[in-house]
PDB file of C-alpha atoms in Angstrom:
ATOM      1  CA  MET A 189     -66.793 107.523  19.904  1.00 43.00           C
ATOM      2  CA  ARG A 190     -63.874 107.489  17.490  1.00 42.00           C
ATOM      3  CA  ASN A 191     -61.429 106.453  20.172  1.00 43.00           C
ATOM      4  CA  ARG A 192     -63.763 103.667  21.195  1.00 43.00           C
ATOM      5  CA  ARG A 193     -63.824 102.240  17.588  1.00 43.00           C
ATOM      6  CA  LEU A 194     -60.067 102.410  17.357  1.00 37.00           C
ATOM      7  CA  ARG A 195     -59.619 100.461  20.462  1.00 43.00           C
ATOM      8  CA  SER A 196     -62.130  97.887  19.270  1.00 43.00           C
ATOM      9  CA  VAL A 197     -60.083  97.509  15.907  1.00 37.00           C
ATOM     10  CA  ALA A 198     -56.844  97.257  17.844  1.00 42.00           C
ATOM     11  CA  THR A 199     -58.229  94.714  20.120  1.00 42.00           C
ATOM     12  CA  SER A 200     -59.513  92.621  17.374  1.00 45.00           C
ATOM     13  CA  THR A 201     -56.226  92.715  15.472  1.00 44.00           C
ATOM     14  CA  ALA A 202     -54.308  91.765  18.638  1.00 46.00           C
ATOM     15  CA  THR A 203     -56.735  88.766  19.273  1.00 45.00           C
ATOM     16  CA  ALA A 204     -56.401  87.491  15.593  1.00 50.00           C
ATOM     17  CA  ALA A 205     -52.492  87.699  15.852  1.00 48.00           C
ATOM     18  CA  THR A 206     -52.656  85.642  19.191  1.00 46.00           C
ATOM     19  CA  VAL A 207     -54.863  82.994  17.641  1.00 41.00           C
ATOM     20  CA  THR A 208     -52.670  82.653  14.711  1.00 45.00           C
ATOM     21  CA  ALA A 209     -49.608  82.284  16.950  1.00 45.00           C
ATOM     22  CA  LEU A 210     -51.322  79.421  19.118  1.00 43.00           C
ATOM     23  CA  VAL A 211     -52.383  77.547  15.894  1.00 39.00           C
ATOM     24  CA  THR A 212     -48.866  77.713  14.790  1.00 45.00           C
ATOM     25  CA  ALA A 213     -47.517  76.579  17.914  1.00 43.00           C
ATOM     26  CA  LEU A 214     -50.054  73.578  18.002  1.00 38.00           C
ATOM     27  CA  ALA A 215     -49.081  72.542  14.529  1.00 43.00           C
ATOM     28  CA  LEU A 216     -45.396  72.450  15.334  1.00 41.00           C
ATOM     29  CA  THR A 217     -45.949  70.575  18.540  1.00 42.00           C
ATOM     30  CA  ALA A 218     -47.857  67.801  16.608  1.00 43.00           C
ATOM     31  CA  CYS A 219     -45.040  67.305  14.173  1.00 42.00           C
ATOM     32  CA  GLY A 220     -42.145  65.036  15.249  1.00 45.00           C
ATOM     33  CA  PRO A 221     -38.611  66.281  14.701  1.00 42.00           C
ATOM     34  CA  SER A 222     -38.069  64.107  11.759  1.00 41.00           C
ATOM     35  CA  ASP A 223     -41.121  65.695   9.975  1.00 41.00           C
ATOM     36  CA  VAL A 224     -39.609  69.026   9.886  1.00 38.00           C
ATOM     37  CA  VAL A 225     -37.829  69.985   6.624  1.00 38.00           C
ATOM     38  CA  GLY A 226     -34.132  69.763   7.165  1.00 42.00           C
ATOM     39  CA  ALA A 227     -34.224  67.722  10.377  1.00 42.00           C
ATOM     40  CA  ALA A 228     -32.095  64.592  10.992  1.00 45.00           C
ATOM     41  CA  PRO A 229     -33.796  61.272  10.387  1.00 45.00           C
ATOM     42  CA  LYS A 230     -34.888  59.370  13.372  1.00 45.00           C
ATOM     43  CA  PRO A 231     -32.855  56.250  14.062  1.00 44.00           C
ATOM     44  CA  ASP A 232     -33.943  52.745  13.770  1.00 48.00           C
ATOM     45  CA  SER A 233     -34.215  51.392  17.198  1.00 42.00           C
ATOM     46  CA  THR A 234     -33.828  47.703  15.993  1.00 42.00           C
ATOM     47  CA  ALA A 235     -30.758  48.523  13.899  1.00 40.00           C
ATOM     48  CA  ALA A 236     -29.213  50.293  16.862  1.00 37.00           C
ATOM     49  CA  ALA A 237     -29.951  47.269  19.263  1.00 37.00           C
ATOM     50  CA  ALA A 238     -28.373  44.847  16.710  1.00 38.00           C
ATOM     51  CA  SER A 239     -25.326  47.170  16.281  1.00 38.00           C
ATOM     52  CA  SER A 240     -25.015  47.340  20.141  1.00 37.00           C
ATOM     53  CA  THR A 241     -24.928  43.635  20.712  1.00 38.00           C
ATOM     54  CA  SER A 242     -22.837  42.272  17.671  1.00 37.00           C
ATOM     55  CA  THR A 243     -19.076  43.071  17.048  1.00 40.00           C
ATOM     56  CA  GLU A 244     -18.635  40.537  14.290  1.00 41.00           C
ATOM     57  CA  GLU A 245     -18.069  41.346  10.695  1.00 42.00           C
ATOM     58  CA  PRO A 246     -21.108  40.955   8.517  1.00 38.00           C
ATOM     59  CA  ASP A 247     -19.892  37.517   7.113  1.00 43.00           C
ATOM     60  CA  ALA A 248     -17.921  36.367   9.950  1.00 40.00           C
ATOM     61  CA  LYS A 249     -20.315  33.561  11.017  1.00 41.00           C
ATOM     62  CA  ALA A 250     -20.496  32.373   7.422  1.00 39.00           C
ATOM     63  CA  ALA A 251     -16.887  32.231   7.107  1.00 40.00           C
ATOM     64  CA  ASP A 252     -16.672  30.114  10.467  1.00 42.00           C
ATOM     65  CA  LYS A 253     -19.102  27.596   9.125  1.00 40.00           C
ATOM     66  CA  GLN A 254     -16.878  27.046   6.069  1.00 39.00           C
ATOM     67  CA  ARG A 255     -13.678  26.886   7.864  1.00 40.00           C
ATOM     68  CA  PRO A 256     -12.573  23.415   9.263  1.00 38.00           C
ATOM     69  CA  PRO A 257     -11.771  22.891  12.772  1.00 36.00           C
ATOM     70  CA  ALA A 258      -8.018  23.808  13.718  1.00 38.00           C
ATOM     71  CA  ASP A 259      -7.174  19.993  14.541  1.00 36.00           C
ATOM     72  CA  GLN A 260      -8.954  18.486  11.542  1.00 35.00           C
ATOM     73  CA  ASN A 261      -6.769  16.559   9.143  1.00 38.00           C
ATOM     74  CA  THR A 262      -7.518  17.837   5.611  1.00 36.00           C
ATOM     75  CA  ASP A 263      -5.048  15.529   3.873  1.00 39.00           C
ATOM     76  CA  ASP A 264      -6.558  12.536   1.850  1.00 38.00           C
ATOM     77  CA  ALA A 265      -6.793   9.296   3.673  1.00 37.00           C
ATOM     78  CA  ASP A 266      -4.555   6.490   2.617  1.00 39.00           C
ATOM     79  CA  ASP A 267      -5.615   3.387   1.005  1.00 37.00           C
ATOM     80  CA  SER A 268      -5.984   1.596   4.141  1.00 37.00           C
ATOM     81  CA  GLY A 269      -8.663   3.901   5.257  1.00 41.00           C
ATOM     82  CA  ASN A 270      -7.128   5.008   8.491  1.00 44.00           C
ATOM     83  CA  GLY A 271      -6.621   8.536   7.391  1.00 43.00           C
ATOM     84  CA  ASN A 272      -3.290   9.009   9.195  1.00 49.00           C
ATOM     85  CA  GLY A 273      -1.139   8.777   6.164  1.00 48.00           C
ATOM     86  CA  ASN A 274       0.684   5.590   7.386  1.00 51.00           C
ATOM     87  CA  GLY A 275      -1.385   3.159   5.382  1.00 50.00           C
ATOM     88  CA  ASN A 276       0.938   3.167   2.330  1.00 51.00           C
ATOM     89  CA  LYS A 277       4.007   2.840   4.685  1.00 49.00           C
ATOM     90  CA  ASN A 278       2.494  -0.062   6.602  1.00 51.00           C
ATOM     91  CA  ALA A 279       1.609  -1.705   3.132  1.00 46.00           C
ATOM     92  CA  ALA A 280       5.105  -1.189   1.939  1.00 46.00           C
ATOM     93  CA  SER A 281       6.572  -2.629   5.134  1.00 48.00           C
ATOM     94  CA  LYS A 282       4.370  -5.762   4.793  1.00 47.00           C
ATOM     95  CA  SER A 283       5.312  -6.154   1.066  1.00 46.00           C
ATOM     96  CA  ASP A 284       8.950  -5.763   2.029  1.00 50.00           C
ATOM     97  CA  ALA A 285       8.810  -8.232   4.898  1.00 47.00           C
ATOM     98  CA  LYS A 286       6.856 -10.764   2.629  1.00 48.00           C
ATOM     99  CA  SER A 287       9.457 -10.549  -0.133  1.00 51.00           C
ATOM    100  CA  THR A 288      12.356 -10.965   2.451  1.00 64.00           C
ATOM    101  CA  ALA A 289      10.698 -14.040   4.343  1.00 81.00           C
ATOM    102  CA  ARG A 290      12.387 -17.235   3.630  1.00 89.00           C
ATOM    103  CA  THR A 291      11.297 -20.896   3.631  1.00 96.00           C
ATOM    104  CA  THR A 292      12.769 -24.108   2.609  1.00 97.00           C
ATOM    105  CA  CYS A 293      12.331 -25.087  -1.094  1.00 98.00           C
ATOM    106  CA  THR A 294      10.053 -28.285  -1.357  1.00 97.00           C
ATOM    107  CA  GLY A 295       8.104 -29.865  -4.053  1.00 96.00           C
ATOM    108  CA  SER A 296       5.081 -27.894  -3.108  1.00 96.00           C
ATOM    109  CA  ASN A 297       6.600 -24.496  -3.715  1.00 97.00           C
ATOM    110  CA  THR A 298       8.845 -25.294  -6.705  1.00 98.00           C
ATOM    111  CA  LYS A 299       8.464 -26.670 -10.194  1.00 98.00           C
ATOM    112  CA  VAL A 300      11.067 -29.302 -10.922  1.00 98.00           C
ATOM    113  CA  THR A 301      12.014 -30.551 -14.281  1.00 98.00           C
ATOM    114  CA  VAL A 302      14.585 -33.036 -15.552  1.00 98.00           C
ATOM    115  CA  THR A 303      16.316 -32.747 -19.052  1.00 98.00           C
ATOM    116  CA  ASP A 304      18.889 -34.306 -21.175  1.00 96.00           C
ATOM    117  CA  VAL A 305      21.837 -32.183 -22.160  1.00 96.00           C
ATOM    118  CA  ALA A 306      24.141 -32.501 -25.215  1.00 93.00           C
ATOM    119  CA  ARG A 307      27.315 -31.515 -23.011  1.00 93.00           C
ATOM    120  CA  PRO A 308      28.768 -32.877 -21.030  1.00 94.00           C
ATOM    121  CA  ILE A 309      27.726 -36.332 -22.252  1.00 94.00           C
ATOM    122  CA  ASN A 310      25.865 -38.716 -20.027  1.00 95.00           C
ATOM    123  CA  HIS A 311      24.466 -35.960 -17.998  1.00 97.00           C
ATOM    124  CA  LEU A 312      21.019 -34.739 -16.847  1.00 98.00           C
ATOM    125  CA  LEU A 313      19.988 -31.526 -15.596  1.00 98.00           C
ATOM    126  CA  VAL A 314      17.611 -30.789 -12.611  1.00 98.00           C
ATOM    127  CA  THR A 315      15.975 -27.570 -12.408  1.00 98.00           C
ATOM    128  CA  ALA A 316      13.815 -26.288  -9.560  1.00 98.00           C
ATOM    129  CA  THR A 317      12.070 -23.141 -10.028  1.00 98.00           C
ATOM    130  CA  ASN A 318      10.518 -21.208  -7.123  1.00 98.00           C
ATOM    131  CA  THR A 319       6.757 -21.014  -7.714  1.00 98.00           C
ATOM    132  CA  GLY A 320       5.811 -19.512  -4.427  1.00 96.00           C
ATOM    133  CA  ASN A 321       5.483 -15.907  -3.185  1.00 95.00           C
ATOM    134  CA  ARG A 322       8.421 -15.986  -0.720  1.00 96.00           C
ATOM    135  CA  ASN A 323      12.078 -16.629  -1.034  1.00 98.00           C
ATOM    136  CA  CYS A 324      13.098 -20.179  -0.643  1.00 98.00           C
ATOM    137  CA  ASP A 325      16.488 -21.912   0.248  1.00 98.00           C
ATOM    138  CA  ALA A 326      17.615 -24.871  -1.723  1.00 98.00           C
ATOM    139  CA  TYR A 327      19.700 -26.613   0.721  1.00 97.00           C
ATOM    140  CA  TYR A 328      22.578 -29.051  -0.021  1.00 97.00           C
ATOM    141  CA  ALA A 329      21.765 -31.282  -2.949  1.00 98.00           C
ATOM    142  CA  PRO A 330      18.506 -32.800  -4.372  1.00 98.00           C
ATOM    143  CA  LEU A 331      17.989 -36.227  -2.753  1.00 97.00           C
ATOM    144  CA  LEU A 332      17.363 -38.500  -5.832  1.00 98.00           C
ATOM    145  CA  GLY A 333      15.687 -41.811  -6.092  1.00 97.00           C
ATOM    146  CA  PHE A 334      15.654 -43.789  -9.402  1.00 97.00           C
ATOM    147  CA  ASP A 335      12.732 -46.081  -9.958  1.00 96.00           C
ATOM    148  CA  ASP A 336      12.488 -48.397  -6.901  1.00 88.00           C
ATOM    149  CA  ALA A 337      15.639 -47.510  -5.448  1.00 88.00           C
ATOM    150  CA  GLN A 338      16.126 -48.079  -1.687  1.00 86.00           C
ATOM    151  CA  SER A 339      18.821 -45.420  -1.182  1.00 91.00           C
ATOM    152  CA  VAL A 340      19.511 -41.952  -2.446  1.00 94.00           C
ATOM    153  CA  THR A 341      21.928 -41.229  -5.206  1.00 96.00           C
ATOM    154  CA  ARG A 342      25.455 -40.381  -4.214  1.00 96.00           C
ATOM    155  CA  ILE A 343      26.204 -36.770  -3.861  1.00 97.00           C
ATOM    156  CA  ASN A 344      29.306 -35.227  -5.332  1.00 97.00           C
ATOM    157  CA  GLU A 345      30.716 -33.458  -2.283  1.00 96.00           C
ATOM    158  CA  ASP A 346      33.302 -31.569  -4.339  1.00 97.00           C
ATOM    159  CA  SER A 347      30.363 -29.592  -5.882  1.00 97.00           C
ATOM    160  CA  ARG A 348      29.529 -27.764  -2.687  1.00 97.00           C
ATOM    161  CA  PRO A 349      28.798 -24.006  -3.276  1.00 96.00           C
ATOM    162  CA  GLN A 350      30.110 -21.273  -1.010  1.00 94.00           C
ATOM    163  CA  ALA A 351      26.706 -20.368   0.060  1.00 96.00           C
ATOM    164  CA  VAL A 352      23.254 -21.749   0.238  1.00 97.00           C
ATOM    165  CA  VAL A 353      21.181 -21.157  -2.982  1.00 98.00           C
ATOM    166  CA  THR A 354      18.316 -18.927  -2.226  1.00 98.00           C
ATOM    167  CA  LEU A 355      15.662 -18.334  -4.785  1.00 98.00           C
ATOM    168  CA  ALA A 356      13.283 -15.422  -5.082  1.00 97.00           C
ATOM    169  CA  PRO A 357       9.890 -16.028  -6.606  1.00 97.00           C
ATOM    170  CA  GLY A 358      10.513 -17.244 -10.331  1.00 98.00           C
ATOM    171  CA  GLU A 359      14.214 -17.922 -10.050  1.00 98.00           C
ATOM    172  CA  SER A 360      15.568 -21.436 -10.378  1.00 98.00           C
ATOM    173  CA  ALA A 361      18.360 -23.623  -8.841  1.00 98.00           C
ATOM    174  CA  TYR A 362      20.350 -26.302 -10.840  1.00 98.00           C
ATOM    175  CA  ALA A 363      21.821 -29.713 -10.257  1.00 98.00           C
ATOM    176  CA  SER A 364      23.621 -31.936 -12.619  1.00 98.00           C
ATOM    177  CA  ILE A 365      23.340 -35.770 -12.709  1.00 98.00           C
ATOM    178  CA  ALA A 366      26.478 -37.610 -13.831  1.00 97.00           C
ATOM    179  CA  LEU A 367      24.907 -40.772 -15.121  1.00 96.00           C
ATOM    180  CA  GLY A 368      28.002 -42.751 -15.574  1.00 91.00           C
ATOM    181  CA  GLY A 369      29.746 -41.563 -12.450  1.00 80.00           C
ATOM    182  CA  ASP A 370      33.148 -43.407 -12.588  1.00 77.00           C
ATOM    183  CA  GLY A 371      31.956 -45.864 -15.025  1.00 78.00           C
ATOM    184  CA  SER A 372      29.637 -46.371 -18.051  1.00 86.00           C
ATOM    185  CA  PRO A 373      25.858 -46.135 -17.446  1.00 92.00           C
ATOM    186  CA  ASP A 374      24.286 -49.528 -18.177  1.00 93.00           C
ATOM    187  CA  ILE A 375      21.063 -49.777 -16.057  1.00 95.00           C
ATOM    188  CA  ALA A 376      17.773 -48.415 -17.771  1.00 96.00           C
ATOM    189  CA  ALA A 377      15.858 -45.867 -15.730  1.00 97.00           C
ATOM    190  CA  TYR A 378      12.424 -44.539 -16.131  1.00 98.00           C
ATOM    191  CA  LYS A 379      11.217 -42.549 -13.137  1.00 98.00           C
ATOM    192  CA  LEU A 380      12.930 -40.177 -10.904  1.00 98.00           C
ATOM    193  CA  GLY A 381      11.836 -38.936  -7.556  1.00 97.00           C
ATOM    194  CA  VAL A 382      13.440 -35.525  -6.353  1.00 97.00           C
ATOM    195  CA  HIS A 383      13.423 -34.848  -2.552  1.00 97.00           C
ATOM    196  CA  PHE A 384      14.432 -31.672  -0.851  1.00 98.00           C
ATOM    197  CA  ALA A 385      16.887 -31.519   2.077  1.00 97.00           C
ATOM    198  CA  GLY A 386      16.141 -29.469   5.165  1.00 96.00           C
ATOM    199  CA  ARG A 387      18.403 -26.903   6.846  1.00 94.00           C
ATOM    200  CA  ASP A 388      19.790 -29.417   9.302  1.00 94.00           C
ATOM    201  CA  ASN A 389      20.514 -31.878   6.544  1.00 92.00           C
ATOM    202  CA  GLN A 390      18.724 -34.732   8.455  1.00 92.00           C
ATOM    203  CA  GLY A 391      16.860 -36.239   5.645  1.00 90.00           C
ATOM    204  CA  SER A 392      14.067 -34.662   3.274  1.00 93.00           C
ATOM    205  CA  VAL A 393      11.446 -32.237   4.154  1.00 94.00           C
ATOM    206  CA  GLY A 394       8.068 -31.339   2.620  1.00 94.00           C
ATOM    207  CA  SER A 395       6.672 -33.044  -0.650  1.00 93.00           C
ATOM    208  CA  ALA A 396       8.826 -34.624  -3.371  1.00 95.00           C
ATOM    209  CA  ALA A 397       8.617 -34.277  -7.091  1.00 96.00           C
ATOM    210  CA  ASN A 398       8.058 -37.370  -9.237  1.00 96.00           C
ATOM    211  CA  LEU A 399       9.274 -37.138 -12.760  1.00 97.00           C
ATOM    212  CA  THR A 400       9.548 -39.099 -15.873  1.00 98.00           C
ATOM    213  CA  LEU A 401      13.126 -39.569 -17.163  1.00 98.00           C
ATOM    214  CA  PRO A 402      14.064 -38.722 -20.746  1.00 97.00           C
ATOM    215  CA  LYS A 403      13.670 -41.673 -22.992  1.00 96.00           C
ATOM    216  CA  GLY A 404      16.459 -43.918 -23.106  1.00 95.00           C
ATOM    217  CA  THR A 405      18.125 -42.853 -19.820  1.00 97.00           C
ATOM    218  CA  MET A 406      20.735 -45.132 -18.495  1.00 96.00           C
ATOM    219  CA  ILE A 407      22.334 -44.843 -15.100  1.00 96.00           C
ATOM    220  CA  SER A 408      25.140 -46.833 -13.302  1.00 95.00           C
ATOM    221  CA  ASP A 409      25.931 -47.998  -9.547  1.00 92.00           C
ATOM    222  CA  SER A 410      28.183 -44.828  -9.488  1.00 94.00           C
ATOM    223  CA  THR A 411      25.701 -42.219 -10.863  1.00 96.00           C
ATOM    224  CA  SER A 412      25.952 -38.908  -8.727  1.00 97.00           C
ATOM    225  CA  VAL A 413      24.318 -35.636  -8.300  1.00 98.00           C
ATOM    226  CA  SER A 414      25.934 -32.267  -7.623  1.00 98.00           C
ATOM    227  CA  TYR A 415      24.812 -29.697  -5.011  1.00 98.00           C
ATOM    228  CA  TRP A 416      22.337 -27.054  -5.912  1.00 98.00           C
ATOM    229  CA  GLN A 417      23.965 -24.343  -7.941  1.00 98.00           C
ATOM    230  CA  SER A 418      22.552 -20.776  -8.739  1.00 97.00           C
ATOM    231  CA  THR A 419      23.383 -21.185 -12.414  1.00 97.00           C
ATOM    232  CA  MET A 420      23.126 -23.952 -15.119  1.00 97.00           C
ATOM    233  CA  ALA A 421      26.796 -23.530 -16.224  1.00 97.00           C
ATOM    234  CA  ASP A 422      27.956 -24.047 -12.694  1.00 97.00           C
ATOM    235  CA  ALA A 423      25.853 -27.047 -12.297  1.00 98.00           C
ATOM    236  CA  LEU A 424      27.044 -28.626 -15.529  1.00 97.00           C
ATOM    237  CA  VAL A 425      30.793 -28.434 -14.304  1.00 96.00           C
ATOM    238  CA  TRP A 426      30.079 -31.564 -12.278  1.00 95.00           C
TER     239      TRP A 426
END
């Protein structure tokens, strides 16, 4: 009887130990690896997928959006708006061409005046000032007509300059009128028409300037006019 009881107690103890072991094994099986203390964390499948499909730096795409294309011109556009940096050069070239372009001086692109001078005596001074925006050439001598004269005033050929007088905008050409010529002035004159010669010297070109002579002007049959000169002093020599 005593042996049977000992076997029963041993059997019961072995059975309890087995049950405890089974319960522990089931508990371990239900927990994931990451739930066990000290186990490595389970990786994020989404992050792993992103990491495997992208090799760029985190801000690489944003940097590319801010970076201009390699062939884009980042210089400021010029004043002409063509953006190639040649607008100022083209404008300067046009300005230079405009300033060096030449035309013939006429009554329409000059302001003409006639004034009395103290010395030499019996002389008047004709001044033609370029009022245009291009250089103009004052060819030969002014073609003068006093009052209702049917012919132009005689030109003093000795006064021919070495070169044609070219006037930049604002500059003036000068010619002197020797009222007495070879004699004494004794004919009253009131009006003066100033015409301009062309390059071929075959008569007048363009419009004329019609002026009122200084009060008391007297001319003679031998009144003469000089060629256009570049300075007043050169004109009054004649």
